[in-house]
Coordinates of C-alpha atoms in Angstrom, one line a residue:
X1356 CA 0.0 0.0 0.0
X1357 CA 1.4 3.4 -1.0
X1358 CA 2.0 5.9 1.7
X1359 CA -0.6 8.2 0.1
X1360 CA -3.3 5.5 0.2
X1361 CA -2.4 4.6 3.8
X1362 CA -2.8 8.2 4.7
X1363 CA -6.2 8.4 3.1
X1364 CA -7.3 5.3 5.0
X1365 CA -6.1 6.7 8.2
X1366 CA -7.9 10.0 7.6
X1367 CA -11.1 8.0 6.7
X1368 CA -10.8 6.1 9.9
X1369 CA -10.3 9.2 11.9
X1370 CA -13.4 10.8 10.2
X1371 CA -15.5 7.7 11.0
X1372 CA -14.3 7.8 14.6
X1373 CA -15.1 11.5 14.8
X1374 CA -18.6 10.8 13.4
X1375 CA -19.3 8.0 15.8
X1376 CA -18.0 10.1 18.7
X1377 CA -20.2 13.0 17.5
X1378 CA -23.2 10.7 17.2
X1379 CA -22.6 9.4 20.7
X1380 CA -22.3 12.8 22.1
X1381 CA -25.4 13.9 20.3
X1382 CA -27.4 11.1 21.9
X1383 CA -26.6 12.2 25.4
X1384 CA -29.6 12.7 27.7
X1385 CA -30.4 13.2 31.3
X1386 CA -31.2 10.0 33.1
X1387 CA -32.7 9.7 36.7
X1388 CA -34.0 6.7 38.6
X1389 CA -36.0 6.6 41.8
X1390 CA -37.1 3.3 43.3
X1391 CA -36.5 -0.3 42.3
X1392 CA -36.8 -0.9 38.6
X1393 CA -36.6 -4.7 39.1
X1394 CA -39.5 -4.9 41.4
X1395 CA -42.7 -6.8 40.3
X1396 CA -45.6 -4.7 39.2
X1397 CA -48.1 -5.4 42.0
X1398 CA -51.4 -4.4 40.2
X1399 CA -53.2 -4.8 36.9
X1400 CA -52.1 -2.3 34.2
X1401 CA -55.1 -0.6 32.6
X1402 CA -55.6 1.9 29.8
X1403 CA -56.2 5.6 30.5
X1404 CA -55.2 9.1 29.5
X1405 CA -54.3 11.8 32.1
X1406 CA -54.5 15.4 30.7
X1407 CA -53.1 17.9 33.2
X1408 CA -53.3 21.7 32.7
X1409 CA -49.9 22.5 34.1
X1410 CA -48.7 24.1 37.4
X1411 CA -48.9 22.2 40.6
X1412 CA -49.9 18.6 39.8
X1413 CA -53.1 17.3 41.3
X1414 CA -52.0 14.4 43.4
X1415 CA -55.5 12.8 43.4
X1416 CA -55.4 12.7 39.6
X1417 CA -51.8 11.3 39.7
X1418 CA -52.9 8.5 42.1
X1419 CA -55.6 7.6 39.5
X1420 CA -52.8 7.4 36.9
X1421 CA -50.5 5.3 39.2
X1422 CA -53.4 2.9 39.8
X1423 CA -53.9 2.6 36.0
X1424 CA -50.2 1.7 35.8
X1425 CA -50.7 -1.1 38.3
X1426 CA -48.6 0.8 40.9
X1427 CA -45.6 -0.4 38.9
X1428 CA -43.0 1.4 36.9
X1429 CA -43.4 4.9 35.4
X1430 CA -41.3 6.5 32.8
X1431 CA -41.2 10.3 32.6
X1432 CA -40.1 12.0 29.4
X1433 CA -39.2 15.7 29.4
X1434 CA -37.1 18.1 27.3
X1435 CA -35.8 20.4 30.0
X1436 CA -34.8 20.5 33.7
X1437 CA -34.0 17.3 35.6
X1438 CA -35.4 14.4 37.7
X1439 CA -37.4 16.4 40.2
X1440 CA -40.7 15.2 38.8
X1441 CA -39.7 11.6 39.4
X1442 CA -38.9 12.3 43.0
X1443 CA -42.3 14.0 43.4
X1444 CA -44.1 11.0 41.8
X1445 CA -42.3 8.4 43.9
X1446 CA -41.8 10.2 47.2
X1447 CA -44.8 12.5 47.5
X1448 CA -47.5 10.9 45.4
X1449 CA -46.3 7.4 46.1
X1450 CA -47.7 4.1 45.3
X1451 CA -45.3 3.1 42.5
X1452 CA -42.3 0.8 42.4
X1453 CA -40.1 3.1 40.4
X1454 CA -39.9 6.3 38.3
X1455 CA -37.3 6.6 35.6
X1456 CA -36.9 10.0 34.0
X1457 CA -35.3 10.8 30.6
X1458 CA -34.5 14.4 29.7
X1459 CA -34.0 14.9 25.9
X1460 CA -31.5 17.4 24.7
X1461 CA -31.7 16.6 21.0
X1462 CA -33.2 14.3 18.4
X1463 CA -30.5 11.6 18.6
X1464 CA -31.8 10.4 22.0
X1465 CA -35.1 9.4 20.3
X1466 CA -33.1 6.5 18.7
X1467 CA -31.3 5.5 21.8
X1468 CA -31.7 1.8 22.6
X1469 CA -31.8 2.3 26.4
X1470 CA -34.6 5.0 26.1
X1471 CA -36.6 2.8 23.8
X1472 CA -36.2 -0.3 26.0
X1473 CA -37.4 1.7 29.0
X1474 CA -40.5 2.8 27.1
X1475 CA -41.3 -0.7 26.0
X1476 CA -41.2 -2.0 29.6
X1477 CA -42.9 1.0 31.2
X1478 CA -46.3 0.4 32.9
X1479 CA -47.1 4.1 32.5
X1480 CA -45.6 6.9 30.6
X1481 CA -45.9 10.6 31.6
X1482 CA -44.7 13.5 29.5
X1483 CA -43.7 16.6 31.5
X1484 CA -43.9 20.3 30.6
X1485 CA -41.5 22.7 29.0
X1486 CA -41.8 23.8 25.4
X1487 CA -43.8 21.7 23.0
X1488 CA -41.6 22.8 20.0
X1489 CA -38.8 20.7 21.5
X1490 CA -40.9 17.6 21.6
X1491 CA -42.0 18.1 18.1
X1492 CA -38.5 18.6 16.8
X1493 CA -36.9 15.9 18.9
X1494 CA -39.6 13.2 18.3
X1495 CA -41.5 13.7 15.1
X1496 CA -41.1 10.6 12.9
X1497 CA -38.8 8.8 15.5
X1498 CA -39.1 5.5 17.4
X1499 CA -40.2 7.5 20.5
X1500 CA -43.5 8.4 18.8
X1501 CA -44.0 4.8 17.6
X1502 CA -43.3 3.6 21.2
X1503 CA -45.8 6.0 22.7
X1504 CA -48.5 4.9 20.2
X1505 CA -47.6 1.2 20.9
X1506 CA -47.8 1.8 24.6
X1507 CA -51.4 3.1 24.3
X1508 CA -52.4 0.3 22.0
X1509 CA -51.1 -2.2 24.5
X1510 CA -53.6 -0.8 27.0
X1511 CA -51.2 1.1 29.2
X1512 CA -51.8 4.6 30.6
X1513 CA -50.3 7.8 29.1
X1514 CA -50.3 11.2 30.7
X1515 CA -49.0 14.7 30.0
X1516 CA -48.9 18.1 31.7
X1517 CA -48.5 21.6 30.2
X1518 CA -46.5 21.1 27.0
X1519 CA -46.8 17.3 27.6
X1520 CA -50.5 17.6 27.2
X1521 CA -50.3 20.1 24.3
X1522 CA -48.7 17.6 22.1
X1523 CA -51.1 14.7 22.6
X1524 CA -53.9 15.8 20.2
X1525 CA -54.2 15.0 16.5
X1526 CA -53.7 18.7 15.9
X1527 CA -51.4 20.8 18.2
X1528 CA -50.0 24.2 18.7
X1529 CA -46.3 23.6 18.2
X1530 CA -45.1 27.1 19.1
X1531 CA -42.5 26.4 16.5
X1532 CA -41.3 30.0 16.4
X1533 CA -40.0 29.7 19.9
X1534 CA -42.6 31.9 21.5
X1535 CA -46.0 31.3 23.1
X1536 CA -48.7 33.3 21.3
X1537 CA -51.3 35.1 23.3
X1538 CA -55.0 35.2 22.7
X1539 CA -55.1 38.8 21.2
X1540 CA -52.2 37.9 18.9
X1541 CA -53.8 34.7 17.7
X1542 CA -57.2 36.3 17.1
X1543 CA -55.6 39.1 15.2
X1544 CA -54.6 36.7 12.4
X1545 CA -55.7 33.1 13.1
X1546 CA -54.5 31.8 9.7
X1547 CA -51.2 33.6 10.0
X1548 CA -47.7 32.1 10.3
X1549 CA -47.5 32.7 14.0
X1550 CA -50.3 30.2 14.7
X1551 CA -48.1 27.2 14.2
X1552 CA -50.5 24.3 14.0
X1553 CA -48.9 20.9 13.5
X1554 CA -50.4 17.5 12.7
X1555 CA -49.1 14.0 11.8
X1556 CA -47.1 13.9 15.1
X1557 CA -49.0 11.5 17.4
X1558 CA -52.1 9.5 16.7
X1559 CA -54.2 8.5 19.7
X1560 CA -57.7 7.2 19.1
X1561 CA -59.3 9.1 22.0
X1562 CA -57.8 12.4 20.9
X1563 CA -58.5 12.0 17.2
X1564 CA -59.8 15.3 15.9
X1565 CA -58.9 17.0 19.1
X1566 CA -56.6 20.0 19.7
X1567 CA -55.5 20.7 23.3
X1568 CA -54.3 23.8 25.2
X1569 CA -53.1 24.2 28.8
X1570 CA -52.6 26.7 31.5
X1571 CA -56.0 27.7 30.2
X1572 CA -58.0 29.9 32.5
X1573 CA -55.0 31.4 34.3
X1574 CA -53.5 32.7 31.1
X1575 CA -56.7 33.6 29.4
X1576 CA -56.3 31.2 26.5
X1577 CA -59.9 30.8 25.2
X1578 CA -59.3 33.3 22.4
X1579 CA -56.2 31.5 21.1
X1580 CA -57.9 28.1 21.4
X1581 CA -60.6 29.4 19.0
X1582 CA -57.9 30.7 16.7
X1583 CA -56.0 27.4 16.8
X1584 CA -59.3 25.5 16.1
X1585 CA -60.1 27.8 13.1
X1586 CA -56.7 27.2 11.5
X1587 CA -56.7 23.4 12.3
X1588 CA -60.1 23.1 10.7
X1589 CA -58.9 24.9 7.6
X1590 CA -56.1 22.4 7.4
X1591 CA -58.2 19.3 8.2
X1592 CA -61.3 20.3 6.1
X1593 CA -63.6 18.9 8.8
X1594 CA -64.9 20.0 12.2
X1595 CA -62.6 19.5 15.1
X1596 CA -62.7 19.7 18.9
X1597 CA -60.8 22.2 21.1
X1598 CA -60.0 21.2 24.7
X1599 CA -58.5 23.6 27.1
X1600 CA -57.5 22.4 30.6
X1601 CA -57.0 24.9 33.5
X1602 CA -53.8 25.0 35.5
X1603 CA -55.7 23.7 38.6
X1604 CA -57.4 20.9 36.7
X1605 CA -56.7 17.4 35.3
X1606 CA -58.8 15.3 33.0
X1607 CA -58.7 11.5 33.6
X1608 CA -59.9 9.6 30.6
X1609 CA -61.1 6.0 30.7
X1610 CA -60.6 3.5 27.9
X1611 CA -64.1 4.1 26.6
X1612 CA -63.6 7.9 26.4
X1613 CA -65.5 8.8 29.5
X1614 CA -63.6 11.4 31.4
X1615 CA -63.8 13.1 34.8
X1616 CA -62.2 16.3 36.0
X1617 CA -60.0 16.6 39.1
X1618 CA -59.9 20.2 40.3
X1619 CA -57.8 21.8 43.0
X1620 CA -59.4 25.2 42.9
X1621 CA -63.0 26.4 42.7
X1622 CA -64.3 26.8 39.2
X1623 CA -61.3 25.0 37.6
X1624 CA -62.2 22.6 34.8
X1625 CA -61.8 21.7 31.2
X1626 CA -63.2 24.0 28.5
X1627 CA -64.7 22.4 25.4
X1628 CA -65.3 24.0 22.0
X1629 CA -66.9 21.9 19.3
X1630 CA -66.5 22.9 15.7
X1631 CA -67.2 23.7 13.0
X1632 CA -66.2 27.4 13.3
X1633 CA -66.8 29.9 10.5
X1634 CA -64.2 29.9 7.8
X1635 CA -61.7 32.7 8.3
X1636 CA -60.1 35.0 5.8
X1637 CA -56.3 35.2 5.2
X1638 CA -54.4 38.0 6.8
X1639 CA -57.5 39.2 8.7
X1640 CA -58.7 39.2 12.3
X1641 CA -61.0 36.4 13.4
X1642 CA -64.7 36.8 13.1
X1643 CA -67.2 34.4 14.6
X1644 CA -70.8 35.3 15.1
X1645 CA -71.5 32.9 17.9
X1646 CA -69.8 29.8 19.4
X1647 CA -70.9 27.8 22.5
X1648 CA -68.3 26.9 25.1
X1649 CA -68.9 24.2 27.7
X1650 CA -66.9 23.8 30.9
X1651 CA -66.6 20.3 32.4
X1652 CA -66.1 20.4 36.2
X1653 CA -65.7 17.7 38.9
X1654 CA -69.4 16.8 38.7
X1655 CA -69.4 16.5 34.9
X1656 CA -68.8 13.6 32.6
X1657 CA -66.8 14.5 29.4
X1658 CA -66.8 12.2 26.5
X1659 CA -63.8 12.0 24.1
X1660 CA -63.3 12.4 21.3
X1661 CA -66.9 13.6 20.7
X1662 CA -66.6 16.5 23.2
X1663 CA -70.1 15.9 24.7
X1664 CA -70.4 17.0 28.3
X1665 CA -72.9 15.7 30.8
X1666 CA -73.8 18.1 33.6
X1667 CA -71.5 20.9 32.5
X1668 CA -70.1 23.3 35.2
X1669 CA -70.8 26.2 32.8
X1670 CA -72.4 26.8 29.4
X1671 CA -71.5 30.1 27.7
X1672 CA -71.8 31.8 24.3
X1673 CA -69.1 34.0 22.8
X1674 CA -68.5 36.0 19.6
X1675 CA -65.3 37.2 18.0
X1676 CA -65.5 40.6 16.5
X1677 CA -62.6 41.8 14.5
X1678 CA -60.3 39.7 16.7
X1679 CA -61.9 40.6 20.0
X1680 CA -63.5 37.8 22.0
X1681 CA -66.7 38.9 23.8
X1682 CA -69.2 37.1 26.0
X1683 CA -72.8 37.1 24.9
X1684 CA -76.0 36.9 27.1
X1685 CA -74.0 37.2 30.3
X1686 CA -74.5 40.9 31.4
X1687 CA -72.4 42.1 34.4
X1688 CA -72.1 45.3 36.3
X1689 CA -69.3 46.4 38.7
X1690 CA -69.3 49.5 40.8
X1691 CA -67.0 51.3 43.3
X1692 CA -67.6 54.0 45.9
X1693 CA -64.0 55.0 46.1
X1694 CA -60.7 53.9 47.6
X1695 CA -59.0 55.6 50.5
X1696 CA -61.4 54.7 53.3
X1697 CA -59.5 53.3 56.3
X1698 CA -60.7 51.2 59.3
X1699 CA -62.2 53.6 61.9
X1700 CA -63.3 56.2 59.3
X1701 CA -66.9 55.0 59.3
X1702 CA -69.4 54.5 62.1
X1703 CA -71.5 51.3 62.0
X1704 CA -74.4 53.3 60.6
X1705 CA -72.2 54.9 57.9
X1706 CA -70.8 51.5 56.8
X1707 CA -74.3 50.0 56.6
X1708 CA -75.5 53.0 54.5
X1709 CA -72.5 52.6 52.2
X1710 CA -73.2 48.9 51.6
X1711 CA -76.9 49.6 51.0
X1712 CA -76.1 52.4 48.5
X1713 CA -73.7 50.1 46.6
X1714 CA -76.4 47.4 46.5
X1715 CA -79.0 49.8 45.3
X1716 CA -76.7 51.1 42.5
X1717 CA -76.0 47.6 41.4
X1718 CA -79.7 46.7 41.3
X1719 CA -80.6 49.9 39.4
X1720 CA -77.9 49.3 36.8
X1721 CA -78.5 45.6 36.4
X1722 CA -82.2 46.2 35.8
X1723 CA -81.2 48.0 32.6
X1724 CA -79.0 45.1 31.5
X1725 CA -81.7 42.6 32.2
X1726 CA -84.1 44.6 30.1
X1727 CA -81.6 44.3 27.2
X1728 CA -80.4 47.9 27.4
X1729 CA -76.8 48.8 26.5
X1730 CA -73.9 49.0 29.0
X1731 CA -74.0 52.8 28.9
X1732 CA -77.5 52.8 30.4
X1733 CA -76.4 50.5 33.2
X1734 CA -73.3 52.7 34.0
X1735 CA -75.4 55.9 34.0
X1736 CA -78.1 54.4 36.2
X1737 CA -75.6 53.0 38.7
X1738 CA -73.5 56.1 39.0
X1739 CA -76.6 58.3 39.4
X1740 CA -77.6 56.3 42.5
X1741 CA -74.1 56.7 43.9
X1742 CA -74.1 60.5 43.2
X1743 CA -77.3 60.8 45.1
X1744 CA -75.9 59.0 48.1
X1745 CA -74.2 61.5 50.5
X1746 CA -71.7 59.0 51.9
X1747 CA -69.6 59.1 48.7
X1748 CA -67.4 61.9 47.4
X1749 CA -69.6 62.5 44.3
X1750 CA -72.7 64.5 43.7
X1751 CA -74.5 65.2 46.9
X1752 CA -71.6 64.0 49.2
X1753 CA -68.9 65.9 47.3
X1754 CA -66.0 67.4 49.4
X1755 CA -65.2 71.1 49.6
X1756 CA -62.5 73.1 47.8
X1757 CA -60.2 75.5 49.7
X1758 CA -62.7 78.2 48.9
X1759 CA -65.6 76.3 50.5
X1760 CA -67.3 75.2 47.3
X1761 CA -68.3 71.9 45.9
X1762 CA -66.7 71.3 42.5
X1763 CA -67.7 68.2 40.5
X1764 CA -66.0 66.2 37.7
X1765 CA -67.2 63.3 35.7
X1766 CA -66.7 61.2 32.5
X1767 CA -68.2 58.3 30.6
X1768 CA -67.0 56.2 27.7
X1769 CA -68.6 53.7 25.3
X1770 CA -66.3 50.9 24.5
X1771 CA -68.2 49.8 21.4
X1772 CA -67.9 53.1 19.6
X1773 CA -65.0 54.8 21.4
X1774 CA -67.1 57.8 22.0
X1775 CA -66.7 59.7 25.3
X1776 CA -68.0 62.7 27.3
X1777 CA -66.5 64.5 30.2
X1778 CA -67.2 67.6 32.4
X1779 CA -65.2 69.4 35.1
X1780 CA -65.6 72.3 37.5
X1781 CA -69.4 71.8 37.9
X1782 CA -71.3 73.5 40.7
X1783 CA -75.0 73.1 39.9
X1784 CA -75.5 69.8 38.0
X1785 CA -77.3 67.4 40.3
X1786 CA -76.0 64.2 38.5
X1787 CA -72.8 65.0 36.6
X1788 CA -72.8 61.6 34.9
X1789 CA -75.9 62.5 33.0
X1790 CA -74.1 65.6 31.6
X1791 CA -71.1 63.6 30.6
X1792 CA -73.4 61.3 28.6
X1793 CA -75.2 64.3 27.0
X1794 CA -71.8 65.8 26.0
X1795 CA -70.9 62.4 24.4
X1796 CA -74.2 61.9 22.6
X1797 CA -75.4 65.5 21.8
X1798 CA -72.4 67.6 21.2
X1799 CA -69.3 67.5 18.9
X1800 CA -67.0 67.7 21.9
X1801 CA -65.6 65.4 24.5
X1802 CA -65.0 67.7 27.5
X1803 CA -66.7 70.8 28.8
X1804 CA -65.8 72.8 31.9
X1805 CA -67.3 75.2 34.4
X1806 CA -70.0 77.7 33.3
X1807 CA -70.0 76.6 29.7
X1808 CA -70.7 73.0 30.7
X1809 CA -73.6 74.1 32.9
X1810 CA -75.0 76.2 30.1
X1811 CA -75.0 73.1 27.9
X1812 CA -76.6 71.2 30.7
X1813 CA -79.4 73.8 30.9
X1814 CA -80.0 73.6 27.2
X1815 CA -80.2 69.8 27.3
X1816 CA -82.8 69.9 30.2
X1817 CA -80.4 68.3 32.7
X1818 CA -81.4 68.9 36.3
X1819 CA -79.6 71.8 38.0
X1820 CA -79.8 72.5 41.7
X1821 CA -78.7 75.2 44.1
X1822 CA -75.1 74.7 45.2
X1823 CA -76.3 74.2 48.8
X1824 CA -77.8 70.8 47.7
X1825 CA -74.3 69.3 47.7
X1826 CA -73.4 70.4 51.2
X1827 CA -73.1 67.8 54.0
X1828 CA -72.0 68.6 57.5
X1829 CA -69.4 65.8 57.5
X1830 CA -67.6 67.2 54.4
X1831 CA -67.7 70.7 55.8
X1832 CA -65.9 69.5 59.0
X1833 CA -63.4 67.7 56.9
X1834 CA -62.6 71.0 55.1
X1835 CA -62.2 72.8 58.4
X1836 CA -59.8 70.1 59.6
X1837 CA -57.8 70.4 56.4
X1838 CA -57.6 74.2 56.7
X1839 CA -56.4 73.8 60.3
X1840 CA -53.7 71.3 59.2
X1841 CA -52.6 73.7 56.5
X1842 CA -51.7 76.2 59.1
X1843 CA -49.2 73.9 60.8
X1844 CA -45.5 74.3 60.0
X1845 CA -45.1 70.9 58.5
X1846 CA -47.8 71.4 56.0
X1847 CA -45.6 73.3 53.6
X1848 CA -43.1 70.4 53.4
X1849 CA -45.6 67.5 52.9
X1850 CA -46.2 66.0 49.6
X1851 CA -49.1 63.8 50.8
X1852 CA -52.7 64.8 50.3
X1853 CA -53.5 64.0 53.9
X1854 CA -56.1 61.5 52.8
X1855 CA -57.9 64.4 51.0
X1856 CA -59.2 62.1 48.3
X1857 CA -61.6 59.2 48.8
X1858 CA -65.1 58.2 47.8
X1859 CA -65.0 58.8 44.0
X1860 CA -67.7 56.6 42.4
X1861 CA -67.7 54.7 39.2
X1862 CA -69.2 51.8 37.3
X1863 CA -68.2 49.4 34.4
X1864 CA -70.7 47.2 32.6
X1865 CA -70.8 44.4 30.0
X1866 CA -74.2 44.1 28.3
X1867 CA -75.8 41.1 26.7
X1868 CA -74.4 41.9 23.3
X1869 CA -70.8 41.8 24.7
X1870 CA -70.3 45.6 24.7
X1871 CA -68.5 47.5 27.5
X1872 CA -68.8 51.0 29.0
X1873 CA -67.3 52.9 32.0
X1874 CA -68.2 56.0 33.9
X1875 CA -66.7 57.9 36.9
X1876 CA -67.9 60.8 39.0
X1877 CA -66.2 62.7 41.8
X1878 CA -66.1 65.7 44.1
X1879 CA -62.4 65.9 43.8
X1880 CA -60.0 66.5 46.6
X1881 CA -60.7 68.2 49.9
X1882 CA -59.1 71.6 50.1
X1883 CA -58.1 71.7 46.5
X1884 CA -57.2 75.1 45.0
X1885 CA -56.8 77.0 41.7
X1886 CA -59.5 75.0 39.8
X1887 CA -57.5 71.8 40.2
X1888 CA -58.8 68.9 38.1
X1889 CA -58.0 65.3 38.8
X1890 CA -58.2 62.1 36.8
X1891 CA -61.9 61.4 36.9
X1892 CA -62.9 63.5 34.0
X1893 CA -59.8 62.7 31.9
X1894 CA -60.4 60.0 29.4
X1895 CA -57.6 57.5 29.7
X1896 CA -56.6 58.5 33.3
X1897 CA -59.7 57.9 35.4
X1898 CA -62.0 56.3 32.8
X1899 CA -61.5 54.1 29.8
X1900 CA -63.5 51.6 27.8
X1901 CA -62.8 49.8 24.5
X1902 CA -63.9 46.6 22.9
X1903 CA -61.8 44.5 25.3
X1904 CA -61.7 46.3 28.6
X1905 CA -63.4 48.9 30.8
X1906 CA -61.9 50.7 33.8
X1907 CA -63.0 53.3 36.4
X1908 CA -60.3 54.5 38.8
X1909 CA -60.3 56.0 42.2
X1910 CA -57.3 57.5 44.0
X1911 CA -54.7 60.2 44.0
X1912 CA -55.6 61.7 40.6
X1913 CA -52.3 63.4 39.7
X1914 CA -50.6 60.0 39.5
X1915 CA -53.5 58.4 37.6
X1916 CA -53.1 61.2 35.0
X1917 CA -49.3 60.8 34.9
X1918 CA -49.5 57.1 34.3
X1919 CA -52.7 57.2 32.1
X1920 CA -53.8 54.5 34.5
X1921 CA -57.2 53.4 33.1
X1922 CA -55.9 53.3 29.5
X1923 CA -52.7 51.6 30.6
X1924 CA -54.6 48.7 32.1
X1925 CA -56.5 48.1 28.9
X1926 CA -53.4 48.7 26.7
X1927 CA -51.7 45.8 28.5
X1928 CA -54.6 43.6 27.9
X1929 CA -54.7 44.5 24.2
X1930 CA -51.0 44.6 23.4
X1931 CA -49.3 42.1 25.7
X1932 CA -52.1 39.6 26.0
X1933 CA -52.0 40.1 29.8
X1934 CA -55.0 38.9 31.8
X1935 CA -57.2 41.6 33.1
X1936 CA -56.4 40.8 36.7
X1937 CA -52.7 40.9 36.1
X1938 CA -52.8 44.1 34.1
X1939 CA -54.9 45.9 36.7
X1940 CA -52.7 44.7 39.6
X1941 CA -49.5 45.8 37.8
X1942 CA -50.8 49.3 37.1
X1943 CA -52.7 50.0 40.4
X1944 CA -50.4 48.2 42.8
X1945 CA -47.0 48.8 41.1
X1946 CA -47.0 51.5 38.5
X1947 CA -49.1 54.1 40.3
X1948 CA -47.3 53.6 43.7
X1949 CA -43.9 53.7 41.9
X1950 CA -44.9 57.1 40.6
X1951 CA -45.8 58.2 44.2
X1952 CA -49.6 57.7 44.3
X1953 CA -52.1 55.2 45.6
X1954 CA -55.7 54.2 45.2
X1955 CA -57.7 51.6 43.4
X1956 CA -59.9 50.7 40.4
X1957 CA -62.5 48.4 39.0
X1958 CA -61.9 46.7 35.7
X1959 CA -64.0 44.4 33.5
X1960 CA -63.2 42.6 30.3
X1961 CA -65.3 41.6 27.4
X1962 CA -65.4 38.0 28.6
X1963 CA -67.0 39.0 31.9
X1964 CA -63.9 38.8 34.1
X1965 CA -63.6 41.5 36.8
X1966 CA -60.8 42.9 38.9
X1967 CA -60.8 45.1 42.0
X1968 CA -57.2 46.1 42.7
X1969 CA -56.5 48.7 45.5
X1970 CA -53.8 49.5 47.9
X1971 CA -55.6 51.4 50.7
X1972 CA -57.3 50.1 53.8
X1973 CA -60.5 49.7 51.9
X1974 CA -62.4 50.4 48.7
X1975 CA -66.2 50.4 48.5
X1976 CA -66.9 47.9 45.7
X1977 CA -69.4 45.4 44.4
X1978 CA -70.8 43.5 41.4
X1979 CA -73.9 41.8 40.2
X1980 CA -74.5 39.3 37.4
X1981 CA -76.6 36.3 36.3
X1982 CA -75.4 34.4 39.4
X1983 CA -77.7 36.3 41.7
X1984 CA -78.0 39.5 43.8
X1985 CA -75.5 42.2 44.7
X1986 CA -72.1 41.3 46.1
X1987 CA -70.5 44.1 48.0
X1988 CA -67.4 44.7 50.2
X1989 CA -65.5 47.6 51.7
X1990 CA -62.4 46.4 53.7
X1991 CA -59.2 44.9 52.4
X1992 CA -59.5 41.7 54.3
X1993 CA -63.2 41.3 53.4
X1994 CA -63.8 38.4 50.9
X1995 CA -65.6 39.3 47.7
X1996 CA -66.2 36.4 45.3
X1997 CA -65.3 37.1 41.7
X1998 CA -67.9 36.9 38.9

């Protein structure tokens, strides 16, 4: 052999060795074992599917799964983290002989003999969370997928949580762009490239024609499930089923498709959407005239893959209008009587009167909603009642300015049309909210102030009263105390308003057609000077409503103006896909305090979810809906069930 040929062979040998070494390195994976893998499986192995929504795993549901596995040997598959889940299964849930965990880092591990051997002998297989794109990339068309399908055909249980559930349906959201699309983003273009629907990955008979989603209620994912279903149906050419599982829920599916829900929090369950949905246009926001949504709870029986639900926990209708998901036929009204009240501020009689006034306002506004009237009518009616109640800082109970006058501000906004009306510096309008609405509906303007606003009120036939109507003795005493405090040396160096604001009133409503409105009314700040105007009459600061979200604020107005607090809450819902509760909490309890202010707000979204954030000792607040009569609360530690 020539020297040159020998060199070539040596190089070829080195290349082969390098390739084998690279292949071995590529097949590396995390491996963890808890328990005795050689122990006999004590029970009978039976078929079943466990569909978990993510978050803390429900141990009762897991015990169901372990029993299906005959209390034998579980194999956990995951694409991130380590063996912690195996320790949880074996040491905390218990009742199994062993738990073996494999953590995939690449596609090569899906061909590894040890991994495949473990899958063949497993009594139960559980797929953990992470990012579903990794599972799709690592497993599609590999022996791992074949092993999972063979495992189920052999009558053995399979489970998944979070991403591990998301990949089990015939159609799945792959998140192949590396992100996790929000409901607003998905609804804005359901057939777009960002809605990465995959199929041909895993075929399980009980999930044929099913598309799943997880962390459902907590991350407000109904909108994106509808978008996913619309795109999947466009691909499949047939009706499909959408199944969303809440973070605090798990669905245990028997061999015949009957499923029960395990829930670790009130109201948690599995949301079912049965197609067909309306066909969608390319490069356009989603539109859907009406779609029924069923929620299966612990007392329900869900049938898969048909999606039929016996004894549903909830049955609701929704529409999608230009990419906005709205609830239908579920009117809701939320009110506030202002933040800033502290324990000890109210006598027992005053507290009782405040609660009664809140309840009266709720009943008055909700009567309009029940009669099929728009959200604007409900807001107007509710705020009018609160303006007439002297215990609140609005209308008759307004505080006094430095000059000893009552000066009223107000605003209202219609979320469906974007129209708004506002007035400031009023002295004679009995119910300022009615003037705000007249400005919105009967003028070309948004805001009017002072004498001009009252002249317009007179022309529109809005009730005017003598300024003495607004005077109450309690508010007058509060002014005298504020004036006395002003004379003290420290007053010139204090930035705090000395609890000069409180009691602003407001309402937000969702009507039966899924349209929102918001309104706010106030007497301002005790001892205010120079015609000071706060946030209440400023659209975007104290009041905002759009197609998705409605807010009425109450607090230190200067800081609500600086942060555009009401609009900021709704902007976060619209632009970042944040849940209403999270957006409201971030703005009221973080952004406003960081700027130097405090207070509270009420917020309502188009799906009928409400939020009541505040950071003072109390906030008069309440709501009423189809569930029953008024629900009211005042103090921070006082429970108020959410709608």
